[in-house]
PDB file of C-alpha atoms in Angstrom:
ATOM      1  CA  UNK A   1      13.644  21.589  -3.781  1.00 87.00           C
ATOM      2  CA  UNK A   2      12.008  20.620  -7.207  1.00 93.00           C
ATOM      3  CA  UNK A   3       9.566  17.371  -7.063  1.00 95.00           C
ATOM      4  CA  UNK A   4      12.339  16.547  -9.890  1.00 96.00           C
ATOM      5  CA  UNK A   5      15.038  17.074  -7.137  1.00 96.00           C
ATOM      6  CA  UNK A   6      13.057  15.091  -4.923  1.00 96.00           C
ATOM      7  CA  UNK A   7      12.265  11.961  -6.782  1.00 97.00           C
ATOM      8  CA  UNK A   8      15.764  12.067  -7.377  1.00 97.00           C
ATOM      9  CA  UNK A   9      17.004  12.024  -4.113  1.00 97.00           C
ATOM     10  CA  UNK A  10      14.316   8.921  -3.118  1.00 98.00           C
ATOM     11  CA  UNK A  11      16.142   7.289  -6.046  1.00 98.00           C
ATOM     12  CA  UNK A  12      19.162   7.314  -5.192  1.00 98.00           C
ATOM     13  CA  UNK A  13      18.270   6.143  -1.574  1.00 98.00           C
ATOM     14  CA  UNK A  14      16.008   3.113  -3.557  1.00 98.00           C
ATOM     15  CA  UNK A  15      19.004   2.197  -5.194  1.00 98.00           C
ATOM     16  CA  UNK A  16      21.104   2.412  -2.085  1.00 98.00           C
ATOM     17  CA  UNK A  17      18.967  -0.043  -0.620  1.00 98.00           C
ATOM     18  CA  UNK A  18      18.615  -2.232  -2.959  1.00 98.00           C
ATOM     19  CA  UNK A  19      22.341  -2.389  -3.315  1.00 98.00           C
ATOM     20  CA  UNK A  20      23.068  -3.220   0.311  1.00 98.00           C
ATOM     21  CA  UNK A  21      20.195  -5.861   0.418  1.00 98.00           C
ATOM     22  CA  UNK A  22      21.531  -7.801  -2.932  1.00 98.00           C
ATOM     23  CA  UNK A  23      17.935  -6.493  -4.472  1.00 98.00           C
ATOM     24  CA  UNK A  24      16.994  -5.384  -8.347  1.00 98.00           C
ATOM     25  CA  UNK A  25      15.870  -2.141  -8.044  1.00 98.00           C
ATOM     26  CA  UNK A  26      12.950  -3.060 -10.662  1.00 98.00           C
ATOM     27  CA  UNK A  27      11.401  -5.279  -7.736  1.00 98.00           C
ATOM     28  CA  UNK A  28      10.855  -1.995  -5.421  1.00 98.00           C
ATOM     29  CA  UNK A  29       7.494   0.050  -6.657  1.00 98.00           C
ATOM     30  CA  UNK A  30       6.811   3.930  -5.024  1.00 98.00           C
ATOM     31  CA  UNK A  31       3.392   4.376  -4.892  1.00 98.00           C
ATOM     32  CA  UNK A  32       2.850   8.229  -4.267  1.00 98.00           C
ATOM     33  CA  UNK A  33       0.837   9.522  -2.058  1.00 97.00           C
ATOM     34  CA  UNK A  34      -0.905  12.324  -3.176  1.00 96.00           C
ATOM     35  CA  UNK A  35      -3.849  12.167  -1.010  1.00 93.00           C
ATOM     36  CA  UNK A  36      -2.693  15.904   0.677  1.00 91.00           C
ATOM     37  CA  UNK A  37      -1.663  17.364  -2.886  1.00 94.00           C
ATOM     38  CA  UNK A  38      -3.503  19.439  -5.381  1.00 94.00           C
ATOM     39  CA  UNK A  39      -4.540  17.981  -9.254  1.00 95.00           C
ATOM     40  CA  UNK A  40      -1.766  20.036 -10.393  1.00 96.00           C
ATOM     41  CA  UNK A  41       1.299  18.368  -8.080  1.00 95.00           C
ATOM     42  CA  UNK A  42      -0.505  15.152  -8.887  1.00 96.00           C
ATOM     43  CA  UNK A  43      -0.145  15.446 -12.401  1.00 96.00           C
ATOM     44  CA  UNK A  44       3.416  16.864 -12.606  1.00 97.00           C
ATOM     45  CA  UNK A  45       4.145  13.540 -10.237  1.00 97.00           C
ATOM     46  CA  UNK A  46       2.741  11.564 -12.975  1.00 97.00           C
ATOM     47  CA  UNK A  47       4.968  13.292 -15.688  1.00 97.00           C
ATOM     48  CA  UNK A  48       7.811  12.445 -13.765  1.00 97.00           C
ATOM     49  CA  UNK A  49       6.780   8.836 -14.560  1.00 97.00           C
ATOM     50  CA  UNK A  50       5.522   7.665 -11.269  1.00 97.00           C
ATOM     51  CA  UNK A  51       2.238   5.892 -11.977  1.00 98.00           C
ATOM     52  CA  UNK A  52       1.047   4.653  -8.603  1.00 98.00           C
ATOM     53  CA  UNK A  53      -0.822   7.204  -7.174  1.00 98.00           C
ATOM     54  CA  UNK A  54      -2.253   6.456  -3.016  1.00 97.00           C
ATOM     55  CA  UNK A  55      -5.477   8.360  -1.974  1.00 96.00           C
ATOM     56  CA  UNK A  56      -7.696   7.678   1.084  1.00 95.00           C
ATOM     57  CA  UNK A  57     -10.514   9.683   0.482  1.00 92.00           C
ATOM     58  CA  UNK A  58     -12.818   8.915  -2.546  1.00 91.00           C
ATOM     59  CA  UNK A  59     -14.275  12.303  -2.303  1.00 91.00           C
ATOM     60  CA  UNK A  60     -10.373  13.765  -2.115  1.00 90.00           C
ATOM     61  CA  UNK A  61      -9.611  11.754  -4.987  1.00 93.00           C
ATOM     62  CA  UNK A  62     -12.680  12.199  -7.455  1.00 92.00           C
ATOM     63  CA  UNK A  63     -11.710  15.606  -9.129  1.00 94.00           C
ATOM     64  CA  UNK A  64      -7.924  14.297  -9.974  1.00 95.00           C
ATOM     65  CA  UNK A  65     -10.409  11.406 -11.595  1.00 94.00           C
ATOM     66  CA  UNK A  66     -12.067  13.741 -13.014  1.00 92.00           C
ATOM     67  CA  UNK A  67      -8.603  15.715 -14.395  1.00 95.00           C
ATOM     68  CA  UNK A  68      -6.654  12.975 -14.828  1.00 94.00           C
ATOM     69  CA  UNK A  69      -9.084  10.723 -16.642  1.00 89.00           C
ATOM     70  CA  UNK A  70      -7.495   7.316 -16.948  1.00 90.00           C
ATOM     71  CA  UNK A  71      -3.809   7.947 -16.292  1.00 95.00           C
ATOM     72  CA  UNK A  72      -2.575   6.955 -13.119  1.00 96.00           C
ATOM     73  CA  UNK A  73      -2.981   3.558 -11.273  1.00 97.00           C
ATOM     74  CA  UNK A  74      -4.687   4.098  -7.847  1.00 97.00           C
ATOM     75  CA  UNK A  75      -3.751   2.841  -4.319  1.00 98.00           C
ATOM     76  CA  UNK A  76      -6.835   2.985  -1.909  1.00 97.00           C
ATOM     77  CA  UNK A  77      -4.063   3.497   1.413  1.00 96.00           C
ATOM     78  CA  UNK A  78      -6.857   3.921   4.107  1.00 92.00           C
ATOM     79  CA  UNK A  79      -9.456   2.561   6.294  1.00 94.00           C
ATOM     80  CA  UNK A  80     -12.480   1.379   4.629  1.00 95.00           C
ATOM     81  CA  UNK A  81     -15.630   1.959   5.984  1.00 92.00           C
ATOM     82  CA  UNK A  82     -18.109  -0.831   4.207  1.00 91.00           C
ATOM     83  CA  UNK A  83     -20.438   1.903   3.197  1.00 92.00           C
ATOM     84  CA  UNK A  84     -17.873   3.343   1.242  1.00 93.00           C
ATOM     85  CA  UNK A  85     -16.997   0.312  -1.079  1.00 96.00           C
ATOM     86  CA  UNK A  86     -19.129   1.301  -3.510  1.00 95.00           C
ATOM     87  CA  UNK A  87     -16.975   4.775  -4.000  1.00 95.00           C
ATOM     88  CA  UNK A  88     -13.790   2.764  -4.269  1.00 96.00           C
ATOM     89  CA  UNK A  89     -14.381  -0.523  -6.299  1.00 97.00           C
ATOM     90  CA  UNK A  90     -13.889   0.166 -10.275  1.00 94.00           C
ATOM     91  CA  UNK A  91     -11.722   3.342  -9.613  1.00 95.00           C
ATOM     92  CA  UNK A  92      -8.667   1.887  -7.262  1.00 97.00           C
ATOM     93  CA  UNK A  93      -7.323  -0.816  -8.696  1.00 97.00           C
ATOM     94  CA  UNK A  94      -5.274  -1.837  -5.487  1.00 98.00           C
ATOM     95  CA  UNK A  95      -5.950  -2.006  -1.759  1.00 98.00           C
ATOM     96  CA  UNK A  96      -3.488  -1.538   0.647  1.00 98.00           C
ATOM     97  CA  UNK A  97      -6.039  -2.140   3.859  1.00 97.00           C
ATOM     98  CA  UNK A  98      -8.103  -5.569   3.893  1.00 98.00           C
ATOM     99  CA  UNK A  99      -8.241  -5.836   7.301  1.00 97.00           C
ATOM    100  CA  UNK A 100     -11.577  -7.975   8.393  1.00 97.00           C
ATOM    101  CA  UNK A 101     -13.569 -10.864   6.450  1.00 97.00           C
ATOM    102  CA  UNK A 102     -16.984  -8.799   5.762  1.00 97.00           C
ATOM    103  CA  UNK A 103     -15.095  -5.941   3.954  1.00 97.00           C
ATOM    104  CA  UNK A 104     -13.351  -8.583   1.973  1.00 98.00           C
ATOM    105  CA  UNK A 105     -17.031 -10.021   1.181  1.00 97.00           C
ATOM    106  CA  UNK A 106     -18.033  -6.426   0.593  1.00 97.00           C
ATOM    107  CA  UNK A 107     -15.250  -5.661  -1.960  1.00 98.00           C
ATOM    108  CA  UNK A 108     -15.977  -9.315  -3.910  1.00 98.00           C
ATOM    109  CA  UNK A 109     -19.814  -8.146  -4.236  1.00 97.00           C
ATOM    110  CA  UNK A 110     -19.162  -4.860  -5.515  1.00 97.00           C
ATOM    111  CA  UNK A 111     -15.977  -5.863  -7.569  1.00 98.00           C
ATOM    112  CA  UNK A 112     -18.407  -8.672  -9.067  1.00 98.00           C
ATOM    113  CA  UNK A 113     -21.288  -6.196  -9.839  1.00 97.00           C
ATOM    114  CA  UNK A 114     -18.612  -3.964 -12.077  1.00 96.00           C
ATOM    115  CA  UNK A 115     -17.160  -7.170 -13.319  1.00 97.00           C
ATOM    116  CA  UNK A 116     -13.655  -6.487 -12.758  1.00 97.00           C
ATOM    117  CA  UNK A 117     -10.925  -7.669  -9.992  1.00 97.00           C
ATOM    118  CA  UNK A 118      -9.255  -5.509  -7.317  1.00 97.00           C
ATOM    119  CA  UNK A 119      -5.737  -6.728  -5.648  1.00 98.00           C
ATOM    120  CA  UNK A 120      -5.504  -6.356  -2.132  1.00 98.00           C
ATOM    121  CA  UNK A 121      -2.935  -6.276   0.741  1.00 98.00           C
ATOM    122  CA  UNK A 122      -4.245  -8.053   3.912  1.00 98.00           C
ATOM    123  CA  UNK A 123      -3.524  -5.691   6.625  1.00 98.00           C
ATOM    124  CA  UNK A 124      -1.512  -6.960   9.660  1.00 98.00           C
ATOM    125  CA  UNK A 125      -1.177  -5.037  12.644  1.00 97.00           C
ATOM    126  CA  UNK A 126       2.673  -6.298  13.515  1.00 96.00           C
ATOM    127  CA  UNK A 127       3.317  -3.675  16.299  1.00 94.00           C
ATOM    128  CA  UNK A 128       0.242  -4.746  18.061  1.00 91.00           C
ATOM    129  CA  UNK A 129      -0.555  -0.618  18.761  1.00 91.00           C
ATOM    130  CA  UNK A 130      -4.053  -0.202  19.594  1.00 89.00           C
ATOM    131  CA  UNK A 131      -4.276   2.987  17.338  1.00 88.00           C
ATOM    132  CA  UNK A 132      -3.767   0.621  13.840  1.00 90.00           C
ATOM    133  CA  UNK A 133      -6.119  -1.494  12.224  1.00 92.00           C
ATOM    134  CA  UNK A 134      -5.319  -4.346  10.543  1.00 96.00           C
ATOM    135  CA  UNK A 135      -5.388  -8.115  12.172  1.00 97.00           C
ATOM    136  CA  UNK A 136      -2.945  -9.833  13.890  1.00 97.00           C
ATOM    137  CA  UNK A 137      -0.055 -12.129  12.537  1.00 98.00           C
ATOM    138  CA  UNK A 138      -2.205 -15.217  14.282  1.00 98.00           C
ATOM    139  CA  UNK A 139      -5.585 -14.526  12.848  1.00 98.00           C
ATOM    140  CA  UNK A 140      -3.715 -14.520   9.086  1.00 98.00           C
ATOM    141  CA  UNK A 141      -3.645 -18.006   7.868  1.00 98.00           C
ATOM    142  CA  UNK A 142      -7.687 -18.143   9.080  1.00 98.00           C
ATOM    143  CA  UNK A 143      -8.509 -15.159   7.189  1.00 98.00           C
ATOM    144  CA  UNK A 144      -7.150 -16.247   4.124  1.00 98.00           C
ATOM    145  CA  UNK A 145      -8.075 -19.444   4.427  1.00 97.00           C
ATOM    146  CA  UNK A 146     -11.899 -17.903   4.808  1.00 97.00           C
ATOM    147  CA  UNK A 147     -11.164 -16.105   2.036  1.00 97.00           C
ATOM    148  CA  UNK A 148      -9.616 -18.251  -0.332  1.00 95.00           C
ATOM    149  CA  UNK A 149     -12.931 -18.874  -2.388  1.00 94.00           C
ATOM    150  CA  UNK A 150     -13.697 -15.212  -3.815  1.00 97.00           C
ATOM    151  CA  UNK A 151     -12.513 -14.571  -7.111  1.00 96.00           C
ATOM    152  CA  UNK A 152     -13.280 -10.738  -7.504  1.00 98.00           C
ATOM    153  CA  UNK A 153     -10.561 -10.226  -4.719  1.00 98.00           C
ATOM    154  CA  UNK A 154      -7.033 -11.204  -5.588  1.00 98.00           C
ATOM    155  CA  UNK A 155      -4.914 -10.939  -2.225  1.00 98.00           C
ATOM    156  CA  UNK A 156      -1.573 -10.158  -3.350  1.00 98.00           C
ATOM    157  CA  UNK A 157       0.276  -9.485  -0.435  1.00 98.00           C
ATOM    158  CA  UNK A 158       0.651  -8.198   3.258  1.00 98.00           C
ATOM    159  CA  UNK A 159       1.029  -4.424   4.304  1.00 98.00           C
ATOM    160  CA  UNK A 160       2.166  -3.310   7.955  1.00 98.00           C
ATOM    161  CA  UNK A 161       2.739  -0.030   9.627  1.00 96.00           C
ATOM    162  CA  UNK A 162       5.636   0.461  11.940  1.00 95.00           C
ATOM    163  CA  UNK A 163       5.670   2.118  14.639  1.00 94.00           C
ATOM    164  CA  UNK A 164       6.829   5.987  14.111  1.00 92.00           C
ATOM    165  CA  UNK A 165      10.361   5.777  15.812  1.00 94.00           C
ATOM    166  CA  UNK A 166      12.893   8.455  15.308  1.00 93.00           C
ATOM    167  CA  UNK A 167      15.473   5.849  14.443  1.00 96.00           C
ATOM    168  CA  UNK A 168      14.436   4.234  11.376  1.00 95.00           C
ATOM    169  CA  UNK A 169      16.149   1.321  12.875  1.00 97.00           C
ATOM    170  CA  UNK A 170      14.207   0.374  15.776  1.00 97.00           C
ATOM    171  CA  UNK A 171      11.185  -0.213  12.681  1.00 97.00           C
ATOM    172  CA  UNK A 172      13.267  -3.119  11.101  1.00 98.00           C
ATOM    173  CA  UNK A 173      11.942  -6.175  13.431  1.00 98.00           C
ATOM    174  CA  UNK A 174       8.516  -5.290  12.480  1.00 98.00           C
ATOM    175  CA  UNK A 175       9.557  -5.125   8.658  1.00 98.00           C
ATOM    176  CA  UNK A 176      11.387  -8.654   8.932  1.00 98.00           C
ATOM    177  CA  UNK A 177       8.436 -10.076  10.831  1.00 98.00           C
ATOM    178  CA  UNK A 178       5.820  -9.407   8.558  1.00 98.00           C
ATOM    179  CA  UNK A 179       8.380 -10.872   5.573  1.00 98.00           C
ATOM    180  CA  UNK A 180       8.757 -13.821   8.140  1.00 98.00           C
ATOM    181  CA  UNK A 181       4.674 -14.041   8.287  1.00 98.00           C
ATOM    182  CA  UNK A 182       4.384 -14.128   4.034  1.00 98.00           C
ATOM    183  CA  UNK A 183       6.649 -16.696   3.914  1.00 98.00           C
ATOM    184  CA  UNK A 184       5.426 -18.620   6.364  1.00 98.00           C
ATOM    185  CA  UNK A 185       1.864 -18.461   5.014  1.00 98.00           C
ATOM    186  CA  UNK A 186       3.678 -19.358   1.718  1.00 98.00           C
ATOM    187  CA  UNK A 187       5.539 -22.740   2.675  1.00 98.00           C
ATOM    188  CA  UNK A 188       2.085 -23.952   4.096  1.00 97.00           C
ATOM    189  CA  UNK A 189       0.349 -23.257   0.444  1.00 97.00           C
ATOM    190  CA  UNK A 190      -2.525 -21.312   2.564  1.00 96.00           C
ATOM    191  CA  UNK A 191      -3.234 -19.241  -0.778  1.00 96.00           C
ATOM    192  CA  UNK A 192      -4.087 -20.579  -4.309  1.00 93.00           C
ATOM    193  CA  UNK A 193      -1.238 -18.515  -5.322  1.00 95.00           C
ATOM    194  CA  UNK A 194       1.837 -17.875  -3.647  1.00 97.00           C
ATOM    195  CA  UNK A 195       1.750 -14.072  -1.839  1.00 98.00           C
ATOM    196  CA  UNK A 196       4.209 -12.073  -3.837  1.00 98.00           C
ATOM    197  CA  UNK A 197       3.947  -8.623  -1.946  1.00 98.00           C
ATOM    198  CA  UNK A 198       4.842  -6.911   0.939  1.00 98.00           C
ATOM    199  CA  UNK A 199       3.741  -3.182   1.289  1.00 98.00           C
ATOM    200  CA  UNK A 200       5.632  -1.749   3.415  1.00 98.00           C
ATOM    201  CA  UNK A 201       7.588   1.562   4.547  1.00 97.00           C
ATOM    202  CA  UNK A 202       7.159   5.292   4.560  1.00 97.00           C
ATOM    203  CA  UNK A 203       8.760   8.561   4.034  1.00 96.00           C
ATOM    204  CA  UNK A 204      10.834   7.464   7.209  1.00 96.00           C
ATOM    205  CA  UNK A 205      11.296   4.345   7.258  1.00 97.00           C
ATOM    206  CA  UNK A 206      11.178   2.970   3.432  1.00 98.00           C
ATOM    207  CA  UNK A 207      15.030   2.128   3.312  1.00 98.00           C
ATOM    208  CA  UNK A 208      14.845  -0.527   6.003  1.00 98.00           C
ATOM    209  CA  UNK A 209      11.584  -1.594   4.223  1.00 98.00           C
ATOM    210  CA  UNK A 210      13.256  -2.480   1.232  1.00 98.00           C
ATOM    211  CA  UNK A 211      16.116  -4.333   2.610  1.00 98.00           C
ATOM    212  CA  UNK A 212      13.764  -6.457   4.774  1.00 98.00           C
ATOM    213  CA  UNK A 213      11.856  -7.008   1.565  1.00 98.00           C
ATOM    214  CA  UNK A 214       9.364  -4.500   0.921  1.00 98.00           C
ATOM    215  CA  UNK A 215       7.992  -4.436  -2.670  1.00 98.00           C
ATOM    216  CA  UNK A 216       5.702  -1.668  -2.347  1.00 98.00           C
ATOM    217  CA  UNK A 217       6.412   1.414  -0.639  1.00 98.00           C
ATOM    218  CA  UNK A 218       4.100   4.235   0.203  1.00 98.00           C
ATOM    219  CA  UNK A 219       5.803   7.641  -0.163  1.00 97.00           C
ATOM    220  CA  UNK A 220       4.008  11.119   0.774  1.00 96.00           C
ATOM    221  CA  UNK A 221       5.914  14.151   2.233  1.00 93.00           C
ATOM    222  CA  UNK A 222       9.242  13.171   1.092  1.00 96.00           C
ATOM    223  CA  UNK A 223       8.289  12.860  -2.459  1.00 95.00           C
ATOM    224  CA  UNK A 224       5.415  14.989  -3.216  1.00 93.00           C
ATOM    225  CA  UNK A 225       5.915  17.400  -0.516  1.00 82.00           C
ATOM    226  CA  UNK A 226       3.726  18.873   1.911  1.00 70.00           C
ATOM    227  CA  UNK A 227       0.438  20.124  -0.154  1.00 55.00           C
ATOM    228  CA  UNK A 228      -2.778  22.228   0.857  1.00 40.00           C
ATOM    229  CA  UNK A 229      -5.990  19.077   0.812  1.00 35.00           C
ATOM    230  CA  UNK A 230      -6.767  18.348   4.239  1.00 30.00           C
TER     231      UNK A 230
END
């Protein structure tokens, strides 16, 4: 099947979603990951007019920088290491894993140094599995409360993980929960702004993401394929 096949298919299921949920399909954004995928697949995804590109390597990502020069808008989708900010502010414009206080006083040093401003999901580990990162539901409203003074780090959102189930199903209470948590931080004004975002969902799972509310969804195998980066 075609990445043009492909993309189409995900549409269609988007849509599908959206429909059932009483969503606008305009709401829903795919970023692609492309982390596992050659320059070349990376660039055809882009000519297919999908523009959010998720990497988790900077050292993976630099020669599709290099390629690609300044088309694409790039998702950092991984665990940060705080030694590593430096390779990530000023190239990814969004991050999809704030999940402790120093990296978020890491990012607002570094984002201040290059004078610019990075969005970021906070991270919440829903499922409670030992093997994600990300903090828990509890510790939210303190962490953005500690964090509500930096100004180089714009917390847009919340992103979860679900468990890998084979029914899709079984991943919706952890999909509603984390929509429960952002509204909930929400109605008690915690953030200067109100938190707009939820990224959520994956190649397996995205369609119950969306109709729990997910706005971002992070798509790799069933979109770009299965590529040759490891």
């Amino acid at each position: 099947m075609s990445l043009k096949e492909r993309i189409g298919q995900v549409e269609e299921r988007i849509q599908a979603a959206c429909d059932r949920s009483g969503r606008a399909r305009e709401d829903v954004h795919i970023v692609a990951v492309t982390k596992y995928v050659s320059v070349e697949m990376t660039h055809m995804v882009l000519e297919e007019g999908i523009i959010h590109l998720g990497e988790n390597r900077p050292q993976i990502a630099g020669p599709k920088w290099e390629a690609l020069g300044d088309q694409g808008i790039w998702h950092f989708i991984g665990h940060i290491q705080s030694r590593k900010v430096k390779d990530i502010v000023g190239k990814f414009q969004y991050i999809h894993s704030l999940d402790r206080l120093s990296l978020a006083k890491e990012l607002e040093k570094r984002a201040a140094d290059a004078d610019t401003v990075v969005s970021a999901f906070l991270q919440v580990n829903v499922s409670g599995e030992e093997s994600k990162q990300g903090i828990t539901p509890e510790e939210a409203e303190q962490f953005l409360t500690e964090a509500a003074d930096l100004t180089h780090v714009k917390i847009i959102g919340l992103m979860t993980m679900a468990p890998i189930e084979d029914d899709p199903e079984a991943t919706r209470p952890f999909f509603r929960e984390l929509r429960r948590l952002r509204d909930e931080l929400n109605a008690k004004g915690v953030t200067k702004e109100p938190l707009t975002e939820l990224s959520m969902g994956m190649s397996d799972d995205f369609e119950v993401a969306i109709e729990e509310g997910a706005t971002w969804v992070r798509l790799g195998t069933i979109l770009v394929g299965k590529g040759e980066e490891k």
